Amino acid sequence: MISANALRSFTEQIFLAIGCSESDARLAADVLVSADLRGVDSHGVARLPGYVRLYDHGRINPQPRIQIVHETPSTAVIDGDKGLGLVVGPWAMQVAIEKARTAGTGWVAVRNSNHFGIAGYHALLAADHDMIGQAMTHAAPLVAPTYSLDKLLGTNPIAVAVPAATEPTFLADFASTAVAYGKLEILQRKGQDIPLGWAQDAEGNPTTDANAVRNGGALVPLGTDREHGSHKGYGLGAIVDIFSGVLSGANYGPWVPPFATAGFMAANEGVGQGTGHFFGAMRIDAFRPADEFKTHMDTWIQRFRQAKAVEGKQVLIPGDPERMMEADRLANGIPVVEPVVKSLLELGERFGVTLTQ
Amino acid sequence: MISANALRSFTEQIFLAIGCSESDARLAADVLVSADLRGVDSHGVARLPGYVRLYDHGRINPQPRIQIVHETPSTAVIDGDKGLGLVVGPWAMQVAIEKARTAGTGWVAVRNSNHFGIAGYHALLAADHDMIGQAMTHAAPLVAPTYSLDKLLGTNPIAVAVPAATEPTFLADFASTAVAYGKLEILQRKGQDIPLGWAQDAEGNPTTDANAVRNGGALVPLGTDREHGSHKGYGLGAIVDIFSGVLSGANYGPWVPPFATAGFMAANEGVGQGTGHFFGAMRIDAFRPADEFKTHMDTWIQRFRQAKAVEGKQVLIPGDPERMMEADRLANGIPVVEPVVKSLLELGERFGVTLTQ
């Protein structure tokens, strides 16, 4: 178990060591560790060595000049100048929030960025201002559209945060695939099979091989197969890709640069600049009085939580599991798995930073 | 086979007969018949008797005073005055388009409306103006959230229309469930089973019973079960419900009024006014030059269409199947099934309108 504070301090010092400003290093560390706290271990400090590898290969600029390159009263396009997505994301969300203050809503497309951590972190930033927050990003291609053998889409997550009055903020944050790739990696490490319906093999058939995606196969869209609606998950992933990539001037589809997988370090930037994201902020009182809205959100949440459930289960509100995990990990520490601890210690050695366990 | 023109003319005259204005009757007929043309038979003229039943029960106002009740530069809330959703929808979309002209984007939440036909019709209205169109609506509860036995959400569809240059408009239009309820009804009529993964029985177990939803069961969210991501489909349906219902001041969740099912005609309006929708229009050149964007959309579409596919299949672009169906039905007529023809003829008899077959 490692405390969130220890992980955050260590991560911040690593980002400082590669040349980030103090405020950027602090922010980037906060985004990463919030993933660990919320139980999204695949998007937390486990990725820190990956960000450093991106830096080593010149794909991250630790001192970016993030700029608005085009804007209207309710929109902006932002060039991330190859900055950490962990820093570009909150910067862009702040622009969306400012636009919403005056225009009612704000919508920001970002290009020339990198992996931005968990989408939910960014969406939540708007909820603190009595706004509905939205964040989405595309990612390197791991997903085959319905009937495709080619991997053309990333796991392309969407997050929507909606504030309530006395209930906690509603936060839906999900990939547009049947499962996140991190779930396959966990079973790979254990040498176990995956359930049918998560991935396809090189011929497009359902498979239980946890290594399928590395062996010519692909993740499948949410819905799993055509009969169960995979064309809908494909449509959702496509929308995220178009908003994040085509609207912003970033890459898109199979051209989205990889994160930091060995052998894929050269970004194949054929159609745009870097990775893209899309953010939105809608001021609640641009629609109806915020207090009235939030009271109705309480009613919504309470009705769903009180639903009659199948034996031994309960109906959860989007965001509940992550919030419960965060409370637990703040109290008891974060169980970082051994290979990740090892990779962090190696980073620490390289940069002369100590990880307090 | 009945020609689109004959169906449209018949439908228009029925709407005129219940008191709609000429322009409203023409518009409502166009929305309904466009569903038949695009192959979404469940949302086309098959619903005409249902709209008339809603009118008979005082739940539709054929002469609504649709009004903007609140607005900011990029948002509006519209009261549909119990008008046909088929008419309120395009009215609201027009407001979104006008907002987008000046503010870059326009976002309109609607309350006090009714069933609005196919979401894609409304989203497409923006694409004609070099805008990205979005339309969503909630619906009467048929869907159980993950682990729930209660039906708390509708099939809650989302449509996003994105214009391209030489390629046809990208149009994703899908329910947030594994399947539309219409697919169960088709198998009910044939007395056949449904595939596992579409619905659950009264105890929450997977079922092949096509009548499950009527017998205490429910449709399941996109993703089918927890292991395959049903919590994501639940999250998506919840977002549609919150945007359409809570943001607009309509009903939401289990309180969304039923369409026109016998025995459910009394709207149980406990928490808001009528049914709600949510529309968006984003001017493309509020982000980047429209020509540049549309050329990249062509590249996107062509790359996906050229994907290597599984034996005997091809990768489709969202909107392809409906476009192909429309071309076929415009040329060859619409195959309206016998029970629907019968119900239309009954309507014709009641109102003295002839259906040319």
XYZ file of C-alpha atoms in Angstrom:
714
model
C 0.000 0.000 0.000
C 1.279 3.434 -0.909
C -0.451 6.596 0.240
C -1.943 8.934 -2.347
C 0.234 11.735 -1.001
C 3.425 9.731 -1.449
C 2.471 8.747 -5.004
C 1.484 12.298 -5.848
C 4.701 13.778 -4.496
C 6.829 11.197 -6.333
C 4.953 11.729 -9.616
C 5.216 15.492 -9.298
C 8.976 15.277 -8.846
C 9.356 13.059 -11.919
C 7.410 15.566 -14.020
C 9.591 18.352 -12.581
C 12.675 16.311 -13.503
C 11.683 16.164 -17.177
C 11.291 19.930 -17.210
C 7.649 20.678 -16.380
C 6.836 23.858 -14.442
C 5.899 23.439 -10.789
C 2.217 24.076 -11.380
C 2.108 21.742 -14.398
C 3.930 18.973 -12.525
C 1.529 19.306 -9.599
C -1.518 19.229 -11.863
C -0.295 16.280 -13.961
C 0.473 14.303 -10.793
C -2.979 15.080 -9.431
C -4.687 13.815 -12.606
C -2.675 10.574 -12.617
C -3.090 9.791 -8.930
C -6.812 10.565 -9.071
C -7.071 7.592 -11.475
C -5.339 5.350 -8.926
C -7.577 6.644 -6.161
C -10.706 5.957 -8.207
C -9.589 2.408 -9.045
C -8.729 3.050 -12.694
C -5.246 1.649 -12.112
C -4.488 1.361 -15.835
C -4.653 5.155 -16.200
C -2.744 6.106 -13.063
C 0.923 6.038 -12.068
C 1.286 2.806 -14.039
C 1.482 5.142 -17.047
C 4.188 7.416 -15.608
C 7.053 5.502 -17.276
C 5.114 5.750 -20.547
C 4.878 9.528 -20.317
C 8.618 9.668 -19.654
C 9.249 7.434 -22.705
C 7.139 9.818 -24.814
C 9.329 12.635 -23.475
C 12.493 10.659 -24.277
C 11.296 10.262 -27.864
C 10.566 13.958 -28.271
C 6.830 13.485 -28.385
C 6.125 15.487 -25.226
C 7.035 19.120 -24.752
C 7.377 19.775 -21.003
C 7.113 23.548 -21.519
C 4.243 23.861 -23.992
C 2.793 27.137 -25.202
C -0.849 26.054 -25.167
C -2.904 28.464 -27.263
C -6.361 29.171 -28.558
C -6.021 29.138 -32.347
C -9.656 29.865 -33.237
C -12.742 30.837 -31.276
C -16.346 32.000 -31.310
C -18.520 32.993 -28.311
C -19.192 29.326 -27.430
C -16.291 27.453 -29.073
C -12.518 27.286 -29.213
C -9.860 25.187 -30.851
C -6.724 24.724 -28.811
C -3.243 23.707 -29.913
C -1.624 21.761 -27.090
C 1.932 22.289 -28.456
C 2.732 18.625 -27.687
C 2.171 19.248 -23.992
C 1.149 16.545 -21.540
C -2.544 15.806 -22.102
C -2.738 15.775 -18.299
C -2.039 19.525 -18.411
C -3.618 20.449 -21.751
C -6.922 18.852 -20.695
C -7.587 21.013 -17.613
C -6.387 24.109 -19.547
C -8.936 23.407 -22.283
C -11.687 22.628 -19.800
C -11.045 26.000 -18.160
C -11.634 27.682 -21.528
C -14.892 25.754 -21.926
C -15.987 26.891 -18.451
C -15.162 30.543 -19.210
C -17.083 30.376 -22.511
C -20.066 28.866 -20.690
C -20.103 31.752 -18.196
C -20.873 34.237 -20.956
C -22.414 32.191 -23.788
C -24.267 29.582 -21.722
C -22.132 26.719 -23.025
C -18.493 26.233 -24.041
C -17.096 23.618 -26.454
C -13.390 23.111 -26.969
C -11.650 20.871 -29.488
C -7.963 20.175 -28.829
C -5.222 19.044 -31.193
C -1.503 18.392 -30.816
C -1.945 16.864 -27.364
C -1.179 13.502 -25.781
C -2.913 11.000 -23.506
C -4.977 13.003 -20.987
C -5.515 10.436 -18.214
C -9.071 9.675 -17.105
C -11.822 11.589 -18.900
C -13.811 11.883 -15.680
C -11.205 14.124 -14.037
C -11.758 16.794 -16.671
C -15.549 16.503 -16.803
C -15.708 16.932 -13.019
C -13.934 20.304 -13.208
C -17.114 21.849 -14.647
C -19.402 20.339 -12.022
C -17.781 22.520 -9.351
C -19.166 25.562 -11.192
C -22.784 24.338 -11.411
C -22.134 23.213 -14.958
C -22.520 19.872 -16.709
C -19.049 18.778 -17.808
C -18.203 16.614 -20.808
C -14.826 15.221 -21.818
C -13.875 12.758 -24.502
C -10.702 11.670 -26.226
C -9.694 9.336 -28.977
C -6.738 6.994 -28.596
C -4.488 4.711 -30.588
C -6.374 2.117 -32.701
C -7.129 -1.128 -30.835
C -10.771 -1.549 -31.834
C -12.255 -3.103 -34.980
C -15.558 -1.564 -36.145
C -18.394 -4.030 -36.764
C -17.313 -6.585 -39.440
C -13.799 -5.055 -39.677
C -10.521 -6.933 -39.357
C -8.575 -3.661 -39.258
C -8.185 -1.799 -35.978
C -9.418 1.710 -36.742
C -10.607 3.208 -33.447
C -9.269 3.609 -29.938
C -11.193 2.773 -26.807
C -12.455 6.380 -27.119
C -14.014 7.181 -23.740
C -16.729 9.698 -22.883
C -17.294 11.291 -19.487
C -20.294 13.350 -18.412
C -20.473 14.918 -14.939
C -23.790 16.265 -13.620
C -23.986 17.981 -10.229
C -26.778 17.212 -7.764
C -27.845 18.984 -4.547
C -27.301 16.632 -1.593
C -26.382 13.554 -3.636
C -22.854 13.159 -5.001
C -22.154 14.268 -8.578
C -23.396 11.861 -11.267
C -20.325 10.838 -13.251
C -20.594 8.505 -16.225
C -17.085 7.783 -17.560
C -16.787 4.882 -19.951
C -14.939 3.570 -22.984
C -16.982 2.898 -26.140
C -15.760 -0.724 -26.111
C -17.042 -3.856 -24.396
C -14.087 -3.570 -21.986
C -11.073 -1.371 -21.384
C -7.777 -2.792 -22.655
C -6.463 -2.744 -19.086
C -8.809 -5.631 -18.221
C -7.166 -7.798 -20.883
C -3.720 -6.883 -19.572
C -4.647 -8.030 -16.078
C -5.683 -11.470 -17.402
C -2.602 -11.606 -19.666
C -0.372 -11.221 -16.622
C -2.269 -13.986 -14.816
C -2.117 -16.242 -17.880
C -5.915 -16.530 -17.885
C -8.541 -16.507 -20.622
C -10.874 -13.591 -21.259
C -14.659 -14.039 -21.535
C -16.073 -14.377 -25.033
C -17.353 -11.040 -26.282
C -14.428 -8.816 -25.306
C -12.182 -9.307 -28.320
C -11.898 -10.948 -31.735
C -9.031 -12.931 -33.259
C -7.185 -12.176 -36.497
C -10.032 -13.693 -38.543
C -12.686 -11.666 -36.738
C -13.992 -14.575 -34.656
C -14.857 -14.286 -30.956
C -11.918 -15.396 -28.831
C -10.941 -16.155 -25.240
C -7.263 -15.367 -25.930
C -6.159 -12.516 -23.645
C -3.326 -11.815 -26.105
C -5.592 -11.592 -29.151
C -5.165 -7.858 -29.676
C -1.378 -8.319 -29.871
C -1.762 -11.220 -32.299
C -3.679 -9.568 -35.097
C -7.001 -9.452 -33.293
C -8.846 -6.462 -31.893
C -11.043 -5.180 -29.111
C -14.721 -5.065 -30.092
C -17.060 -2.084 -29.705
C -19.580 -1.831 -26.867
C -22.355 -4.245 -27.841
C -19.849 -7.005 -28.738
C -21.421 -8.226 -32.011
C -23.882 -6.982 -34.623
C -26.777 -8.926 -33.108
C -26.248 -7.212 -29.740
C -25.601 -3.718 -31.081
C -21.845 -3.462 -31.752
C -22.667 -1.032 -34.571
C -23.894 1.331 -31.826
C -20.627 1.098 -29.894
C -18.825 1.616 -33.198
C -20.988 4.692 -33.883
C -20.215 6.064 -30.435
C -16.470 5.523 -30.838
C -16.651 7.132 -34.279
C -18.378 10.241 -32.876
C -15.661 10.584 -30.229
C -12.996 10.227 -32.931
C -14.621 12.810 -35.215
C -15.146 15.364 -32.421
C -11.648 14.845 -30.972
C -9.741 14.458 -34.221
C -11.495 15.791 -37.318
C -13.027 18.841 -35.645
C -9.787 19.851 -33.914
C -7.279 19.227 -36.710
C -5.612 16.328 -34.879
C -5.122 12.860 -36.366
C -8.030 10.453 -36.448
C -8.955 6.811 -36.963
C -5.950 4.561 -37.570
C -3.605 7.576 -37.655
C -4.012 8.470 -33.962
C -0.495 8.184 -32.485
C 0.192 5.342 -30.036
C 0.709 6.087 -26.356
C 4.061 4.553 -25.541
C 4.117 0.947 -26.630
C 7.538 -0.393 -27.541
C 7.961 -0.527 -31.299
C 5.315 2.087 -31.914
C 7.137 5.107 -30.614
C 7.295 6.937 -33.918
C 4.056 8.800 -34.285
C 2.652 8.172 -37.746
C 1.083 11.601 -38.118
C -0.466 11.418 -41.511
C -3.599 13.486 -41.368
C -3.319 16.020 -38.535
C -1.467 17.112 -35.432
C -0.986 14.715 -32.533
C -3.829 13.410 -30.409
C -7.105 15.286 -29.933
C -9.741 15.722 -27.247
C -13.142 17.372 -26.981
C -14.556 19.170 -23.944
C -17.879 20.746 -23.099
C -19.339 22.806 -20.266
C -23.035 23.676 -20.041
C -24.088 26.183 -17.382
C -27.108 24.646 -15.699
C -28.848 27.979 -15.252
C -28.562 28.540 -18.994
C -31.467 26.059 -18.987
C -33.220 26.311 -15.613
C -32.385 27.547 -12.109
C -29.462 25.505 -10.777
C -31.059 24.760 -7.391
C -34.224 23.469 -9.034
C -32.200 21.292 -11.417
C -29.999 19.880 -8.666
C -32.986 19.033 -6.491
C -34.473 17.080 -9.415
C -31.113 15.334 -9.869
C -31.396 14.234 -6.239
C -34.828 12.776 -7.025
C -33.430 11.054 -10.137
C -30.521 9.550 -8.223
C -32.611 8.457 -5.251
C -35.217 6.771 -7.463
C -32.576 4.813 -9.365
C -30.705 3.855 -6.214
C -33.914 2.560 -4.641
C -34.742 0.338 -7.624
C -35.647 -3.260 -6.866
C -32.479 -5.202 -7.719
C -31.542 -8.763 -8.581
C -30.678 -10.941 -5.591
C -27.488 -9.844 -3.851
C -26.931 -6.745 -6.003
C -27.939 -3.104 -5.929
C -28.518 -0.552 -8.644
C -25.619 1.886 -8.685
C -25.473 5.470 -9.934
C -22.729 6.192 -12.481
C -19.738 7.298 -10.390
C -20.699 5.327 -7.257
C -18.063 2.563 -7.592
C -15.216 5.022 -8.184
C -16.312 7.224 -5.275
C -16.446 4.253 -2.911
C -13.016 3.151 -4.101
C -11.615 6.646 -3.564
C -12.883 6.789 0.018
C -11.290 3.418 0.715
C -7.946 4.236 -0.899
C -7.704 7.647 0.741
C -8.106 5.900 4.089
C -6.070 2.765 3.460
C -3.626 3.593 0.699
C -3.324 2.447 -2.913
C -2.332 -1.172 -3.658
C 0.210 -0.591 -6.446
C 1.132 -3.904 -8.107
C 4.731 -5.094 -7.966
C 5.718 -4.512 -11.649
C 4.475 -0.933 -11.421
C 6.355 -0.297 -8.160
C 9.481 -1.681 -9.837
C 9.099 0.618 -12.854
C 8.566 3.611 -10.562
C 11.659 2.767 -8.525
C 13.665 2.606 -11.770
C 12.384 6.038 -12.733
C 13.244 7.289 -9.258
C 16.767 5.965 -9.610
C 17.209 7.633 -12.988
C 16.038 11.023 -11.758
C 17.200 10.818 -8.131
C 13.675 10.836 -6.682
C 12.635 8.715 -3.687
C 9.317 6.887 -3.496
C 8.096 6.729 0.109
C 6.284 3.406 0.578
C -45.977 -1.798 -51.699
C -47.184 1.752 -51.118
C -45.368 4.748 -52.559
C -43.809 7.269 -50.179
C -45.922 9.987 -51.789
C -49.163 8.118 -51.178
C -48.226 7.435 -47.549
C -47.155 11.025 -47.024
C -50.320 12.436 -48.503
C -52.514 10.100 -46.445
C -50.630 10.887 -43.237
C -50.801 14.614 -43.889
C -54.568 14.452 -44.331
C -54.996 12.534 -41.079
C -53.002 15.169 -39.192
C -55.102 17.861 -40.882
C -58.224 16.005 -39.800
C -57.251 16.144 -36.109
C -56.769 19.898 -36.441
C -53.108 20.482 -37.304
C -52.220 23.433 -39.521
C -51.290 22.656 -43.115
C -47.594 23.265 -42.583
C -47.529 21.225 -39.360
C -49.434 18.348 -40.986
C -47.022 18.339 -43.925
C -43.982 18.401 -41.646
C -45.280 15.698 -39.296
C -46.083 13.450 -42.271
C -42.615 14.002 -43.694
C -40.942 13.009 -40.409
C -43.038 9.835 -40.104
C -42.644 8.706 -43.710
C -38.896 9.389 -43.633
C -38.710 6.659 -40.972
C -40.506 4.223 -43.305
C -38.233 5.204 -46.177
C -35.126 4.635 -44.062
C -36.319 1.217 -42.906
C -37.164 2.196 -39.323
C -40.695 0.833 -39.790
C -41.452 0.899 -36.063
C -41.188 4.705 -36.052
C -43.072 5.433 -39.266
C -46.743 5.365 -40.251
C -47.181 2.331 -38.002
C -47.333 4.928 -35.221
C -49.970 7.128 -36.856
C -52.886 5.445 -35.033
C -50.933 5.947 -31.810
C -50.614 9.688 -32.362
C -54.345 9.847 -33.055
C -55.022 7.917 -29.825
C -52.869 10.423 -27.927
C -54.991 13.164 -29.514
C -58.198 11.356 -28.550
C -57.012 11.248 -24.941
C -56.185 14.949 -24.886
C -52.456 14.393 -24.691
C -51.691 16.081 -28.017
C -52.522 19.681 -28.810
C -52.852 19.995 -32.606
C -52.485 23.802 -32.443
C -49.608 24.241 -29.981
C -48.074 27.592 -29.085
C -44.466 26.416 -29.007
C -42.345 28.949 -27.130
C -38.861 29.694 -25.909
C -39.198 30.014 -22.125
C -35.553 30.732 -21.304
C -32.435 31.447 -23.337
C -28.801 32.522 -23.412
C -26.618 33.178 -26.478
C -26.044 29.426 -27.029
C -28.972 27.778 -25.230
C -32.751 27.722 -25.078
C -35.463 25.850 -23.247
C -38.613 25.291 -25.245
C -42.112 24.456 -24.067
C -43.793 22.300 -26.719
C -47.313 23.036 -25.399
C -48.222 19.339 -25.832
C -47.636 19.613 -29.587
C -46.696 16.667 -31.759
C -43.025 15.894 -31.141
C -42.834 15.522 -34.917
C -43.434 19.268 -35.141
C -41.835 20.458 -31.902
C -38.566 18.687 -32.804
C -37.840 20.553 -36.073
C -38.975 23.823 -34.430
C -36.437 23.319 -31.624
C -33.712 22.254 -34.040
C -34.263 25.467 -35.971
C -33.638 27.438 -32.765
C -30.422 25.471 -32.194
C -29.311 26.266 -35.761
C -30.047 29.988 -35.326
C -28.134 30.065 -32.029
C -25.183 28.344 -33.705
C -25.079 30.984 -36.441
C -24.225 33.693 -33.925
C -22.745 31.884 -30.905
C -20.956 29.033 -32.724
C -23.169 26.364 -31.182
C -26.806 26.058 -30.125
C -28.282 23.713 -27.482
C -31.984 23.350 -26.923
C -33.768 21.384 -24.218
C -37.479 20.724 -24.827
C -40.247 19.883 -22.372
C -43.975 19.288 -22.685
C -43.591 17.455 -25.983
C -44.441 13.976 -27.259
C -42.775 11.236 -29.310
C -40.659 12.959 -31.986
C -40.188 10.132 -34.515
C -36.648 9.178 -35.543
C -33.851 11.179 -33.932
C -31.842 11.134 -37.157
C -34.410 13.282 -38.999
C -33.792 16.166 -36.616
C -30.005 15.792 -36.458
C -29.833 15.874 -40.272
C -31.527 19.295 -40.379
C -28.313 20.886 -39.092
C -26.060 19.083 -41.572
C -27.644 21.053 -44.427
C -26.173 24.203 -42.859
C -22.591 22.930 -42.520
C -23.258 22.146 -38.899
C -22.954 18.976 -36.859
C -26.443 18.071 -35.653
C -27.350 16.203 -32.482
C -30.748 14.997 -31.344
C -31.776 12.813 -28.454
C -34.968 11.963 -26.643
C -36.039 9.919 -23.704
C -39.027 7.615 -23.878
C -41.340 5.594 -21.683
C -39.530 3.148 -19.349
C -38.848 -0.274 -20.914
C -35.218 -0.698 -19.857
C -33.772 -1.992 -16.587
C -30.433 -0.434 -15.572
C -27.666 -2.909 -14.734
C -28.805 -5.185 -11.834
C -32.277 -3.557 -11.741
C -35.593 -5.373 -11.897
C -37.467 -2.075 -12.302
C -37.820 -0.509 -15.730
C -36.480 3.025 -15.276
C -35.262 4.185 -18.696
C -36.584 4.314 -22.230
C -34.685 3.130 -25.272
C -33.336 6.717 -25.267
C -31.762 7.183 -28.722
C -28.989 9.538 -29.781
C -28.388 10.807 -33.312
C -25.339 12.684 -34.571
C -25.129 13.924 -38.165
C -21.783 15.063 -39.589
C -21.548 16.462 -43.128
C -18.768 15.402 -45.515
C -17.675 16.842 -48.888
C -18.272 14.245 -51.612
C -19.276 11.402 -49.285
C -22.809 11.222 -47.912
C -23.475 12.657 -44.441
C -22.288 10.489 -41.551
C -25.383 9.710 -39.478
C -25.170 7.654 -36.305
C -28.686 7.143 -34.914
C -29.064 4.481 -32.271
C -30.928 3.502 -29.141
C -28.909 3.064 -25.949
C -30.217 -0.510 -25.638
C -29.013 -3.819 -27.067
C -31.965 -3.670 -29.495
C -34.918 -1.468 -30.277
C -38.243 -2.675 -28.898
C -39.543 -2.917 -32.466
C -37.292 -5.942 -33.057
C -38.990 -7.808 -30.216
C -42.405 -6.941 -31.602
C -41.513 -8.424 -34.992
C -40.560 -11.742 -33.359
C -43.643 -11.582 -31.100
C -45.852 -11.422 -34.174
C -44.035 -14.395 -35.718
C -44.242 -16.332 -32.445
C -40.470 -16.742 -32.426
C -37.835 -16.546 -29.692
C -35.434 -13.637 -29.302
C -31.668 -14.172 -28.995
C -30.256 -14.210 -25.479
C -28.874 -10.814 -24.540
C -31.750 -8.604 -25.704
C -34.011 -8.771 -22.666
C -34.330 -10.078 -19.133
C -37.245 -11.853 -17.434
C -39.074 -10.760 -14.287
C -36.259 -12.162 -12.102
C -33.557 -10.358 -14.065
C -32.323 -13.481 -15.874
C -31.462 -13.560 -19.588
C -34.428 -14.776 -21.601
C -35.427 -15.824 -25.119
C -39.085 -14.895 -24.504
C -40.107 -12.231 -27.035
C -42.931 -11.243 -24.654
C -40.654 -10.815 -21.642
C -40.986 -7.031 -21.453
C -44.778 -7.370 -21.235
C -44.482 -10.064 -18.562
C -42.514 -8.202 -15.904
C -39.185 -8.341 -17.704
C -37.262 -5.527 -19.379
C -35.042 -4.571 -22.256
C -31.362 -4.457 -21.277
C -28.951 -1.582 -21.927
C -26.429 -1.642 -24.785
C -23.710 -4.040 -23.593
C -26.287 -6.641 -22.458
C -24.745 -7.593 -19.083
C -22.260 -6.197 -16.584
C -19.396 -8.323 -17.906
C -19.898 -6.912 -21.417
C -20.450 -3.301 -20.406
C -24.191 -2.894 -19.762
C -23.311 -0.242 -17.167
C -22.033 1.846 -20.118
C -25.301 1.519 -22.030
C -27.083 2.371 -18.771
C -24.836 5.448 -18.384
C -25.587 6.521 -21.937
C -29.342 6.106 -21.494
C -29.118 8.013 -18.204
C -27.323 10.935 -19.878
C -30.036 11.113 -22.552
C -32.698 11.068 -19.837
C -31.014 13.808 -17.795
C -30.423 16.081 -20.802
C -33.939 15.516 -22.203
C -35.836 15.472 -18.937
C -34.064 17.039 -15.969
C -32.454 19.889 -17.898
C -35.665 20.813 -19.723
C -38.179 20.503 -16.891
C -39.929 17.498 -18.443
C -40.520 14.214 -16.663
C -37.649 11.732 -16.361
C -36.812 8.131 -15.516
C -39.881 6.023 -14.712
C -42.136 9.091 -14.901
C -41.728 9.637 -18.658
C -45.252 9.320 -20.087
C -46.046 6.283 -22.271
C -46.533 6.724 -26.000
C -49.925 5.208 -26.683
C -50.112 1.751 -25.226
C -53.582 0.622 -24.215
C -54.021 0.827 -20.470
C -51.300 3.400 -20.079
C -53.037 6.338 -21.681
C -53.125 8.463 -18.569
C -49.809 10.251 -18.366
C -48.442 9.922 -14.867
C -46.742 13.304 -14.802
C -45.196 13.353 -11.395
C -41.991 15.317 -11.731
C -42.221 17.597 -14.785
C -44.057 18.444 -17.963
C -44.583 15.804 -20.644
C -41.788 14.234 -22.639
C -38.454 15.976 -23.284
C -35.812 16.096 -25.991
C -32.372 17.641 -26.400
C -30.911 19.113 -29.591
C -27.556 20.534 -30.573
C -26.064 22.285 -33.574
C -22.354 23.048 -33.872
C -21.237 25.257 -36.748
C -18.257 23.511 -38.277
C -16.430 26.746 -39.024
C -16.700 27.652 -35.353
C -13.869 25.110 -35.121
C -12.104 24.996 -38.502
C -12.920 25.936 -42.112
C -15.890 23.868 -43.254
C -14.301 22.771 -46.562
C -11.180 21.553 -44.785
C -13.250 19.651 -42.239
C -15.477 18.055 -44.848
C -12.513 16.928 -46.930
C -11.087 15.219 -43.844
C -14.497 13.611 -43.239
C -14.243 12.176 -46.751
C -10.841 10.711 -45.837
C -12.282 9.316 -42.590
C -15.239 7.731 -44.367
C -13.174 6.305 -47.218
C -10.602 4.775 -44.856
C -13.301 3.059 -42.800
C -15.197 1.878 -45.856
C -12.015 0.354 -47.296
C -11.238 -1.615 -44.130
C -10.443 -5.284 -44.559
C -13.640 -7.064 -43.542
C -14.673 -10.506 -42.366
C -15.583 -12.934 -45.149
C -18.749 -11.929 -46.976
C -19.223 -8.620 -45.115
C -18.129 -5.033 -45.516
C -17.496 -2.251 -43.046
C -20.334 0.257 -43.214
C -20.387 3.927 -42.297
C -23.102 4.957 -39.833
C -26.058 5.956 -42.017
C -25.170 3.664 -44.957
C -27.867 1.020 -44.378
C -30.654 3.590 -44.000
C -29.506 5.491 -47.108
C -29.447 2.328 -49.196
C -32.901 1.419 -47.907
C -34.209 4.878 -48.757
C -32.957 4.664 -52.338
C -34.619 1.276 -52.726
C -37.948 2.315 -51.204
C -38.109 5.567 -53.132
C -37.752 3.519 -56.304
C -39.856 0.498 -55.402
C -42.276 1.640 -52.727
C -42.600 0.839 -49.025
C -43.674 -2.662 -47.955
C -46.205 -1.780 -45.235
C -47.214 -4.890 -43.286
C -50.836 -6.000 -43.329
C -51.806 -5.067 -39.726
C -50.470 -1.541 -40.266
C -52.337 -1.177 -43.586
C -55.482 -2.319 -41.807
C -55.048 0.233 -39.003
C -54.442 2.989 -41.552
C -57.542 2.037 -43.510
C -59.547 2.220 -40.278
C -58.175 5.698 -39.631
C -59.035 6.640 -43.220
C -62.593 5.437 -42.738
C -62.982 7.417 -39.537
C -61.720 10.651 -41.070
C -62.907 10.143 -44.664
C -59.377 9.938 -46.104
C -58.393 7.530 -48.885
C -55.108 5.605 -48.905
C -53.900 5.077 -52.473
C -52.201 1.659 -52.600
